[in-house]
Amino acid sequence: MSSRVLGLVGSGSGGVEELLPRLIRPAQEQGWTVAVTLTPTAGRWLSKSGALTEIEGVTGYPVRVEPRSPDEKSPHPQVDCYLVAPASANMVAKLALGIADNQALTQVNEAIGTRDLPVVVFPRVNAAHARHPSWESHIEALRRAGVRLVYGDDVWPLHEPRSAPGRELPWSAVLDAVNAAVPASR
Ligand SMILES: Cc1cc2nc3c(=O)[nH]c(=O)nc-3n(C[C@H](O)[C@H](O)[C@H](O)COP(=O)(O)O)c2cc1C
């Protein structure tokens, strides 16, 4: 069985600092090869903490933040499933509108438009983000496009900003969604 390749995209939301222990290592244990891309915000955060270098060591691939030049090859393998986790409200809004002004958005927007390439998104947002008048239409646009959302009271109940410090993120539900999208025994 060939290894499934997960294109993991992290944005500037709470929990992005947990990616290595809570998502990347467990995904690898389940047979995934993981290649990571970060938004510029998440890239800054994880560079500063040293986690970006650690992720590169564990995955064996450079973490992509900047777009490549036209004369450079992509440093990542071909992806079987994209996962955006955690997805900021900003990331969700831009994906819904097709805005691709950084490497992370470019990859995921193209994946959304690619046939038979699953995209899973976990919006790590709070009640204030979800009260924005455009929020529901963004979620609906992604659903209509076939994006698999890990979203709802059962997985991540929305809370008021600053009211739920230290809450556990639904990492196992996120990984379940990815495994459902591309089963190991294909
Ligand atoms: C410490 C910190 C935590 C944040 N957590 C979240 C979050 O959980 N969800 C969210 O939507 N935005 C969060 N933000 C705001 C985003 O980082 C901000 O909107 C940023 O522009 C997102 O950029 P990106 O989507 O390109 O990564 C947080 C900001 C800071 C400083």
mmCIF file of N, CA, C and O in Angstrom, residues 52-130:
data_model
loop_
_atom_site.group_PDB
_atom_site.id
_atom_site.type_symbol
_atom_site.label_atom_id
_atom_site.label_comp_id
_atom_site.label_asym_id
_atom_site.label_seq_id
_atom_site.Cartn_x
_atom_site.Cartn_y
_atom_site.Cartn_z
ATOM 1 N N LEU A 52 8.518 25.344 13.744
ATOM 2 C CA LEU A 52 8.590 25.173 12.289
ATOM 3 C C LEU A 52 9.763 24.259 11.916
ATOM 4 O O LEU A 52 9.605 23.321 11.126
ATOM 5 N N THR A 53 10.905 24.501 12.529
ATOM 6 C CA THR A 53 12.077 23.662 12.258
ATOM 7 C C THR A 53 11.831 22.229 12.719
ATOM 8 O O THR A 53 12.220 21.270 12.050
ATOM 9 N N GLU A 54 11.178 22.088 13.857
ATOM 10 C CA GLU A 54 10.870 20.736 14.364
ATOM 11 C C GLU A 54 9.966 19.993 13.398
ATOM 12 O O GLU A 54 10.167 18.802 13.127
ATOM 13 N N ILE A 55 8.968 20.694 12.859
ATOM 14 C CA ILE A 55 8.036 20.064 11.908
ATOM 15 C C ILE A 55 8.806 19.606 10.672
ATOM 16 O O ILE A 55 8.584 18.505 10.155
ATOM 17 N N GLU A 56 9.722 20.439 10.214
ATOM 18 C CA GLU A 56 10.508 20.052 9.027
ATOM 19 C C GLU A 56 11.313 18.782 9.312
ATOM 20 O O GLU A 56 11.410 17.888 8.473
ATOM 21 N N GLY A 57 11.869 18.699 10.512
ATOM 22 C CA GLY A 57 12.652 17.519 10.877
ATOM 23 C C GLY A 57 11.795 16.264 10.909
ATOM 24 O O GLY A 57 12.199 15.202 10.441
ATOM 25 N N VAL A 58 10.585 16.396 11.443
ATOM 26 C CA VAL A 58 9.723 15.220 11.615
ATOM 27 C C VAL A 58 9.079 14.801 10.287
ATOM 28 O O VAL A 58 8.919 13.611 10.010
ATOM 29 N N THR A 59 8.693 15.776 9.461
ATOM 30 C CA THR A 59 8.003 15.418 8.206
ATOM 31 C C THR A 59 8.993 15.111 7.079
ATOM 32 O O THR A 59 8.652 14.422 6.122
ATOM 33 N N GLY A 60 10.205 15.669 7.182
ATOM 34 C CA GLY A 60 11.183 15.475 6.111
ATOM 35 C C GLY A 60 10.965 16.399 4.924
ATOM 36 O O GLY A 60 11.635 16.259 3.900
ATOM 37 N N TYR A 61 10.036 17.354 5.041
ATOM 38 C CA TYR A 61 9.783 18.322 3.966
ATOM 39 C C TYR A 61 9.883 19.737 4.508
ATOM 40 O O TYR A 61 9.538 19.986 5.666
ATOM 41 N N PRO A 62 10.316 20.680 3.656
ATOM 42 C CA PRO A 62 10.308 22.068 4.110
ATOM 43 C C PRO A 62 8.873 22.529 4.381
ATOM 44 O O PRO A 62 7.941 22.087 3.700
ATOM 45 N N VAL A 63 8.707 23.354 5.376
ATOM 46 C CA VAL A 63 7.400 23.981 5.614
ATOM 47 C C VAL A 63 7.287 25.148 4.641
ATOM 48 O O VAL A 63 8.138 26.036 4.626
ATOM 49 N N ARG A 64 6.249 25.118 3.822
ATOM 50 C CA ARG A 64 6.079 26.184 2.833
ATOM 51 C C ARG A 64 5.316 27.363 3.429
ATOM 52 O O ARG A 64 4.288 27.190 4.067
ATOM 53 N N VAL A 65 5.852 28.542 3.263
ATOM 54 C CA VAL A 65 5.161 29.765 3.666
ATOM 55 C C VAL A 65 5.129 30.725 2.470
ATOM 56 O O VAL A 65 4.095 31.294 2.137
ATOM 57 N N GLU A 66 6.266 30.841 1.820
ATOM 58 C CA GLU A 66 6.376 31.737 0.654
ATOM 59 C C GLU A 66 6.078 30.959 -0.625
ATOM 60 O O GLU A 66 6.418 29.778 -0.731
ATOM 61 N N PRO A 67 5.503 31.639 -1.625
ATOM 62 C CA PRO A 67 5.327 30.964 -2.912
ATOM 63 C C PRO A 67 6.671 30.706 -3.582
ATOM 64 O O PRO A 67 7.644 31.426 -3.329
ATOM 65 N N ARG A 68 6.741 29.663 -4.400
ATOM 66 C CA ARG A 68 7.982 29.391 -5.126
ATOM 67 C C ARG A 68 8.105 30.365 -6.291
ATOM 68 O O ARG A 68 7.118 30.966 -6.729
ATOM 69 N N SER A 69 9.323 30.485 -6.823
ATOM 70 C CA SER A 69 9.533 31.259 -8.044
ATOM 71 C C SER A 69 9.175 30.378 -9.232
ATOM 72 O O SER A 69 9.191 29.151 -9.113
ATOM 73 N N PRO A 70 8.892 30.990 -10.384
ATOM 74 C CA PRO A 70 8.519 30.177 -11.546
ATOM 75 C C PRO A 70 9.571 29.147 -11.933
ATOM 76 O O PRO A 70 9.239 28.095 -12.485
ATOM 77 N N ASP A 71 10.847 29.406 -11.655
ATOM 78 C CA ASP A 71 11.889 28.446 -12.054
ATOM 79 C C ASP A 71 12.162 27.383 -10.982
ATOM 80 O O ASP A 71 13.039 26.539 -11.150
ATOM 81 N N GLU A 72 11.413 27.409 -9.889
ATOM 82 C CA GLU A 72 11.616 26.403 -8.831
ATOM 83 C C GLU A 72 10.529 25.333 -8.912
ATOM 84 O O GLU A 72 9.388 25.623 -9.287
ATOM 85 N N LYS A 73 10.907 24.112 -8.511
ATOM 86 C CA LYS A 73 9.917 23.024 -8.438
ATOM 87 C C LYS A 73 9.252 23.052 -7.067
ATOM 88 O O LYS A 73 9.871 23.484 -6.093
ATOM 89 N N SER A 74 8.029 22.531 -6.984
ATOM 90 C CA SER A 74 7.385 22.426 -5.671
ATOM 91 C C SER A 74 8.192 21.476 -4.794
ATOM 92 O O SER A 74 8.546 20.380 -5.226
ATOM 93 N N PRO A 75 8.477 21.862 -3.551
ATOM 94 C CA PRO A 75 9.243 20.971 -2.672
ATOM 95 C C PRO A 75 8.375 19.894 -2.011
ATOM 96 O O PRO A 75 8.895 19.086 -1.244
ATOM 97 N N HIS A 76 7.075 19.888 -2.307
ATOM 98 C CA HIS A 76 6.175 18.928 -1.659
ATOM 99 C C HIS A 76 5.735 17.842 -2.643
ATOM 100 O O HIS A 76 5.652 18.093 -3.841
ATOM 101 N N PRO A 77 5.425 16.652 -2.128
ATOM 102 C CA PRO A 77 4.889 15.602 -2.997
ATOM 103 C C PRO A 77 3.446 15.908 -3.401
ATOM 104 O O PRO A 77 2.806 16.785 -2.809
ATOM 105 N N GLN A 78 2.945 15.139 -4.366
ATOM 106 C CA GLN A 78 1.542 15.316 -4.766
ATOM 107 C C GLN A 78 0.618 14.865 -3.627
ATOM 108 O O GLN A 78 0.831 13.805 -3.032
ATOM 109 N N VAL A 79 -0.372 15.699 -3.360
ATOM 110 C CA VAL A 79 -1.209 15.522 -2.169
ATOM 111 C C VAL A 79 -2.465 14.709 -2.500
ATOM 112 O O VAL A 79 -3.068 14.885 -3.553
ATOM 113 N N ASP A 80 -2.868 13.810 -1.580
ATOM 114 C CA ASP A 80 -4.108 13.035 -1.739
ATOM 115 C C ASP A 80 -5.290 13.685 -1.030
ATOM 116 O O ASP A 80 -6.445 13.400 -1.340
ATOM 117 N N CYS A 81 -4.992 14.499 -0.013
ATOM 118 C CA CYS A 81 -6.059 15.155 0.745
ATOM 119 C C CYS A 81 -5.483 16.411 1.391
ATOM 120 O O CYS A 81 -4.394 16.363 1.964
ATOM 121 N N TYR A 82 -6.192 17.517 1.263
ATOM 122 C CA TYR A 82 -5.777 18.729 1.984
ATOM 123 C C TYR A 82 -6.562 18.841 3.285
ATOM 124 O O TYR A 82 -7.754 18.516 3.334
ATOM 125 N N LEU A 83 -5.877 19.310 4.287
ATOM 126 C CA LEU A 83 -6.516 19.574 5.585
ATOM 127 C C LEU A 83 -6.117 20.971 6.029
ATOM 128 O O LEU A 83 -4.922 21.261 6.143
ATOM 129 N N VAL A 84 -7.113 21.827 6.273
ATOM 130 C CA VAL A 84 -6.841 23.153 6.813
ATOM 131 C C VAL A 84 -7.218 23.121 8.283
ATOM 132 O O VAL A 84 -8.395 23.069 8.635
ATOM 133 N N ALA A 85 -6.207 23.094 9.146
ATOM 134 C CA ALA A 85 -6.457 22.972 10.579
ATOM 135 C C ALA A 85 -5.282 23.537 11.357
ATOM 136 O O ALA A 85 -4.160 23.096 11.134
ATOM 137 N N PRO A 86 -5.519 24.463 12.246
ATOM 138 C CA PRO A 86 -6.786 25.145 12.435
ATOM 139 C C PRO A 86 -6.983 26.209 11.366
ATOM 140 O O PRO A 86 -6.017 26.809 10.914
ATOM 141 N N ALA A 87 -8.267 26.421 10.970
ATOM 142 C CA ALA A 87 -8.572 27.466 9.988
ATOM 143 C C ALA A 87 -9.106 28.694 10.721
ATOM 144 O O ALA A 87 -10.102 28.604 11.435
ATOM 145 N N SER A 88 -8.442 29.810 10.558
ATOM 146 C CA SER A 88 -8.925 31.068 11.149
ATOM 147 C C SER A 88 -10.180 31.536 10.414
ATOM 148 O O SER A 88 -10.456 31.099 9.277
ATOM 149 N N ALA A 89 -10.921 32.444 11.037
ATOM 150 C CA ALA A 89 -12.090 33.040 10.374
ATOM 151 C C ALA A 89 -11.645 33.731 9.088
ATOM 152 O O ALA A 89 -12.334 33.679 8.058
ATOM 153 N N ASN A 90 -10.480 34.338 9.133
ATOM 154 C CA ASN A 90 -9.919 34.999 7.956
ATOM 155 C C ASN A 90 -9.681 33.993 6.824
ATOM 156 O O ASN A 90 -10.021 34.242 5.666
ATOM 157 N N MET A 91 -9.115 32.852 7.179
ATOM 158 C CA MET A 91 -8.832 31.798 6.195
ATOM 159 C C MET A 91 -10.137 31.296 5.565
ATOM 160 O O MET A 91 -10.227 31.132 4.346
ATOM 161 N N VAL A 92 -11.138 31.047 6.397
ATOM 162 C CA VAL A 92 -12.431 30.551 5.905
ATOM 163 C C VAL A 92 -13.042 31.570 4.936
ATOM 164 O O VAL A 92 -13.507 31.218 3.842
ATOM 165 N N ALA A 93 -13.006 32.838 5.322
ATOM 166 C CA ALA A 93 -13.606 33.881 4.474
ATOM 167 C C ALA A 93 -12.892 33.957 3.134
ATOM 168 O O ALA A 93 -13.518 34.016 2.068
ATOM 169 N N LYS A 94 -11.570 33.927 3.179
ATOM 170 C CA LYS A 94 -10.810 34.041 1.926
ATOM 171 C C LYS A 94 -11.019 32.819 1.033
ATOM 172 O O LYS A 94 -11.136 32.950 -0.185
ATOM 173 N N LEU A 95 -11.065 31.633 1.633
ATOM 174 C CA LEU A 95 -11.312 30.416 0.834
ATOM 175 C C LEU A 95 -12.694 30.475 0.193
ATOM 176 O O LEU A 95 -12.868 30.107 -0.964
ATOM 177 N N ALA A 96 -13.668 30.944 0.960
ATOM 178 C CA ALA A 96 -15.036 31.000 0.421
ATOM 179 C C ALA A 96 -15.106 31.942 -0.781
ATOM 180 O O ALA A 96 -15.894 31.727 -1.704
ATOM 181 N N LEU A 97 -14.276 32.965 -0.759
ATOM 182 C CA LEU A 97 -14.294 33.952 -1.849
ATOM 183 C C LEU A 97 -13.271 33.647 -2.937
ATOM 184 O O LEU A 97 -13.195 34.347 -3.939
ATOM 185 N N GLY A 98 -12.445 32.634 -2.718
ATOM 186 C CA GLY A 98 -11.432 32.288 -3.724
ATOM 187 C C GLY A 98 -10.228 33.207 -3.715
ATOM 188 O O GLY A 98 -9.496 33.272 -4.713
ATOM 189 N N ILE A 99 -9.995 33.888 -2.614
ATOM 190 C CA ILE A 99 -8.820 34.779 -2.540
ATOM 191 C C ILE A 99 -7.580 33.915 -2.292
ATOM 192 O O ILE A 99 -7.586 33.030 -1.426
ATOM 193 N N ALA A 100 -6.529 34.195 -3.055
ATOM 194 C CA ALA A 100 -5.332 33.332 -3.006
ATOM 195 C C ALA A 100 -4.075 34.192 -2.904
ATOM 196 O O ALA A 100 -3.163 34.070 -3.710
ATOM 197 N N ASP A 101 -4.030 35.035 -1.894
ATOM 198 C CA ASP A 101 -2.911 35.979 -1.824
ATOM 199 C C ASP A 101 -1.769 35.514 -0.924
ATOM 200 O O ASP A 101 -0.974 36.307 -0.451
ATOM 201 N N ASN A 102 -1.690 34.218 -0.666
ATOM 202 C CA ASN A 102 -0.477 33.644 -0.062
ATOM 203 C C ASN A 102 -0.404 32.175 -0.486
ATOM 204 O O ASN A 102 -1.340 31.644 -1.112
ATOM 205 N N GLN A 103 0.689 31.504 -0.167
ATOM 206 C CA GLN A 103 0.900 30.132 -0.645
ATOM 207 C C GLN A 103 -0.151 29.172 -0.102
ATOM 208 O O GLN A 103 -0.654 28.305 -0.823
ATOM 209 N N ALA A 104 -0.495 29.320 1.172
ATOM 210 C CA ALA A 104 -1.468 28.412 1.788
ATOM 211 C C ALA A 104 -2.813 28.520 1.060
ATOM 212 O O ALA A 104 -3.427 27.508 0.678
ATOM 213 N N LEU A 105 -3.281 29.742 0.844
ATOM 214 C CA LEU A 105 -4.564 29.934 0.162
ATOM 215 C C LEU A 105 -4.503 29.460 -1.281
ATOM 216 O O LEU A 105 -5.460 28.878 -1.803
ATOM 217 N N THR A 106 -3.384 29.702 -1.925
ATOM 218 C CA THR A 106 -3.230 29.271 -3.321
ATOM 219 C C THR A 106 -3.426 27.769 -3.436
ATOM 220 O O THR A 106 -4.179 27.282 -4.289
ATOM 221 N N GLN A 107 -2.762 27.019 -2.569
ATOM 222 C CA GLN A 107 -2.859 25.561 -2.628
ATOM 223 C C GLN A 107 -4.284 25.090 -2.360
ATOM 224 O O GLN A 107 -4.808 24.231 -3.060
ATOM 225 N N VAL A 108 -4.905 25.639 -1.336
ATOM 226 C CA VAL A 108 -6.218 25.114 -0.949
ATOM 227 C C VAL A 108 -7.293 25.543 -1.952
ATOM 228 O O VAL A 108 -8.174 24.758 -2.309
ATOM 229 N N ASN A 109 -7.214 26.768 -2.436
ATOM 230 C CA ASN A 109 -8.198 27.190 -3.436
ATOM 231 C C ASN A 109 -8.118 26.322 -4.681
ATOM 232 O O ASN A 109 -9.141 25.938 -5.249
ATOM 233 N N GLU A 110 -6.907 26.005 -5.090
ATOM 234 C CA GLU A 110 -6.768 25.164 -6.280
ATOM 235 C C GLU A 110 -7.301 23.761 -5.998
ATOM 236 O O GLU A 110 -7.957 23.150 -6.843
ATOM 237 N N ALA A 111 -7.048 23.281 -4.783
ATOM 238 C CA ALA A 111 -7.552 21.948 -4.411
ATOM 239 C C ALA A 111 -9.084 21.925 -4.423
ATOM 240 O O ALA A 111 -9.696 20.947 -4.863
ATOM 241 N N ILE A 112 -9.699 22.999 -3.959
ATOM 242 C CA ILE A 112 -11.175 23.048 -3.934
ATOM 243 C C ILE A 112 -11.728 22.918 -5.352
ATOM 244 O O ILE A 112 -12.760 22.291 -5.583
ATOM 245 N N GLY A 113 -11.008 23.452 -6.302
ATOM 246 C CA GLY A 113 -11.466 23.379 -7.682
ATOM 247 C C GLY A 113 -10.983 22.150 -8.431
ATOM 248 O O GLY A 113 -11.281 21.995 -9.615
ATOM 249 N N THR A 114 -10.256 21.264 -7.761
ATOM 250 C CA THR A 114 -9.732 20.065 -8.431
ATOM 251 C C THR A 114 -10.665 18.888 -8.180
ATOM 252 O O THR A 114 -11.023 18.622 -7.033
ATOM 253 N N ARG A 115 -11.053 18.203 -9.236
ATOM 254 C CA ARG A 115 -11.957 17.056 -9.067
ATOM 255 C C ARG A 115 -11.251 15.937 -8.312
ATOM 256 O O ARG A 115 -10.074 15.686 -8.521
ATOM 257 N N ASP A 116 -11.984 15.267 -7.437
ATOM 258 C CA ASP A 116 -11.494 14.088 -6.716
ATOM 259 C C ASP A 116 -10.303 14.377 -5.811
ATOM 260 O O ASP A 116 -9.462 13.507 -5.592
ATOM 261 N N LEU A 117 -10.192 15.592 -5.349
ATOM 262 C CA LEU A 117 -9.147 15.915 -4.363
ATOM 263 C C LEU A 117 -9.856 16.460 -3.117
ATOM 264 O O LEU A 117 -10.315 17.602 -3.095
ATOM 265 N N PRO A 118 -10.007 15.617 -2.086
ATOM 266 C CA PRO A 118 -10.767 16.058 -0.922
ATOM 267 C C PRO A 118 -10.078 17.178 -0.141
ATOM 268 O O PRO A 118 -8.843 17.204 -0.026
ATOM 269 N N VAL A 119 -10.909 18.063 0.385
ATOM 270 C CA VAL A 119 -10.421 19.164 1.225
ATOM 271 C C VAL A 119 -11.235 19.156 2.517
ATOM 272 O O VAL A 119 -12.472 19.202 2.482
ATOM 273 N N VAL A 120 -10.530 19.069 3.638
ATOM 274 C CA VAL A 120 -11.160 19.071 4.963
ATOM 275 C C VAL A 120 -10.763 20.370 5.654
ATOM 276 O O VAL A 120 -9.590 20.758 5.613
ATOM 277 N N VAL A 121 -11.739 21.038 6.276
ATOM 278 C CA VAL A 121 -11.448 22.315 6.953
ATOM 279 C C VAL A 121 -12.017 22.285 8.366
ATOM 280 O O VAL A 121 -13.199 21.988 8.552
ATOM 281 N N PHE A 122 -11.189 22.607 9.335
ATOM 282 C CA PHE A 122 -11.649 22.765 10.721
ATOM 283 C C PHE A 122 -11.567 24.248 11.104
ATOM 284 O O PHE A 122 -10.494 24.769 11.404
ATOM 285 N N PRO A 123 -12.718 24.960 11.078
ATOM 286 C CA PRO A 123 -12.707 26.371 11.462
ATOM 287 C C PRO A 123 -12.582 26.499 12.981
ATOM 288 O O PRO A 123 -13.474 26.105 13.724
ATOM 289 N N ARG A 124 -11.472 27.083 13.400
ATOM 290 C CA ARG A 124 -11.226 27.248 14.840
ATOM 291 C C ARG A 124 -11.608 28.696 15.151
ATOM 292 O O ARG A 124 -10.765 29.593 15.183
ATOM 293 N N VAL A 125 -12.932 28.874 15.326
ATOM 294 C CA VAL A 125 -13.457 30.235 15.467
ATOM 295 C C VAL A 125 -14.291 30.333 16.735
ATOM 296 O O VAL A 125 -14.634 29.317 17.344
ATOM 297 N N ASN A 126 -14.639 31.556 17.100
ATOM 298 C CA ASN A 126 -15.467 31.754 18.279
ATOM 299 C C ASN A 126 -16.828 32.352 17.882
ATOM 300 O O ASN A 126 -17.090 32.592 16.691
ATOM 301 N N ALA A 127 -17.669 32.581 18.890
ATOM 302 C CA ALA A 127 -19.035 33.038 18.613
ATOM 303 C C ALA A 127 -19.037 34.394 17.911
ATOM 304 O O ALA A 127 -19.889 34.661 17.058
ATOM 305 N N ALA A 128 -18.076 35.237 18.245
ATOM 306 C CA ALA A 128 -18.033 36.561 17.606
ATOM 307 C C ALA A 128 -17.706 36.441 16.124
ATOM 308 O O ALA A 128 -18.317 37.114 15.282
ATOM 309 N N HIS A 129 -16.759 35.557 15.797
ATOM 310 C CA HIS A 129 -16.457 35.342 14.374
ATOM 311 C C HIS A 129 -17.718 34.882 13.633
ATOM 312 O O HIS A 129 -18.002 35.333 12.524
ATOM 313 N N ALA A 130 -18.454 33.964 14.257
ATOM 314 C CA ALA A 130 -19.615 33.371 13.585
ATOM 315 C C ALA A 130 -20.797 34.330 13.513
ATOM 316 O O ALA A 130 -21.744 34.087 12.759
#
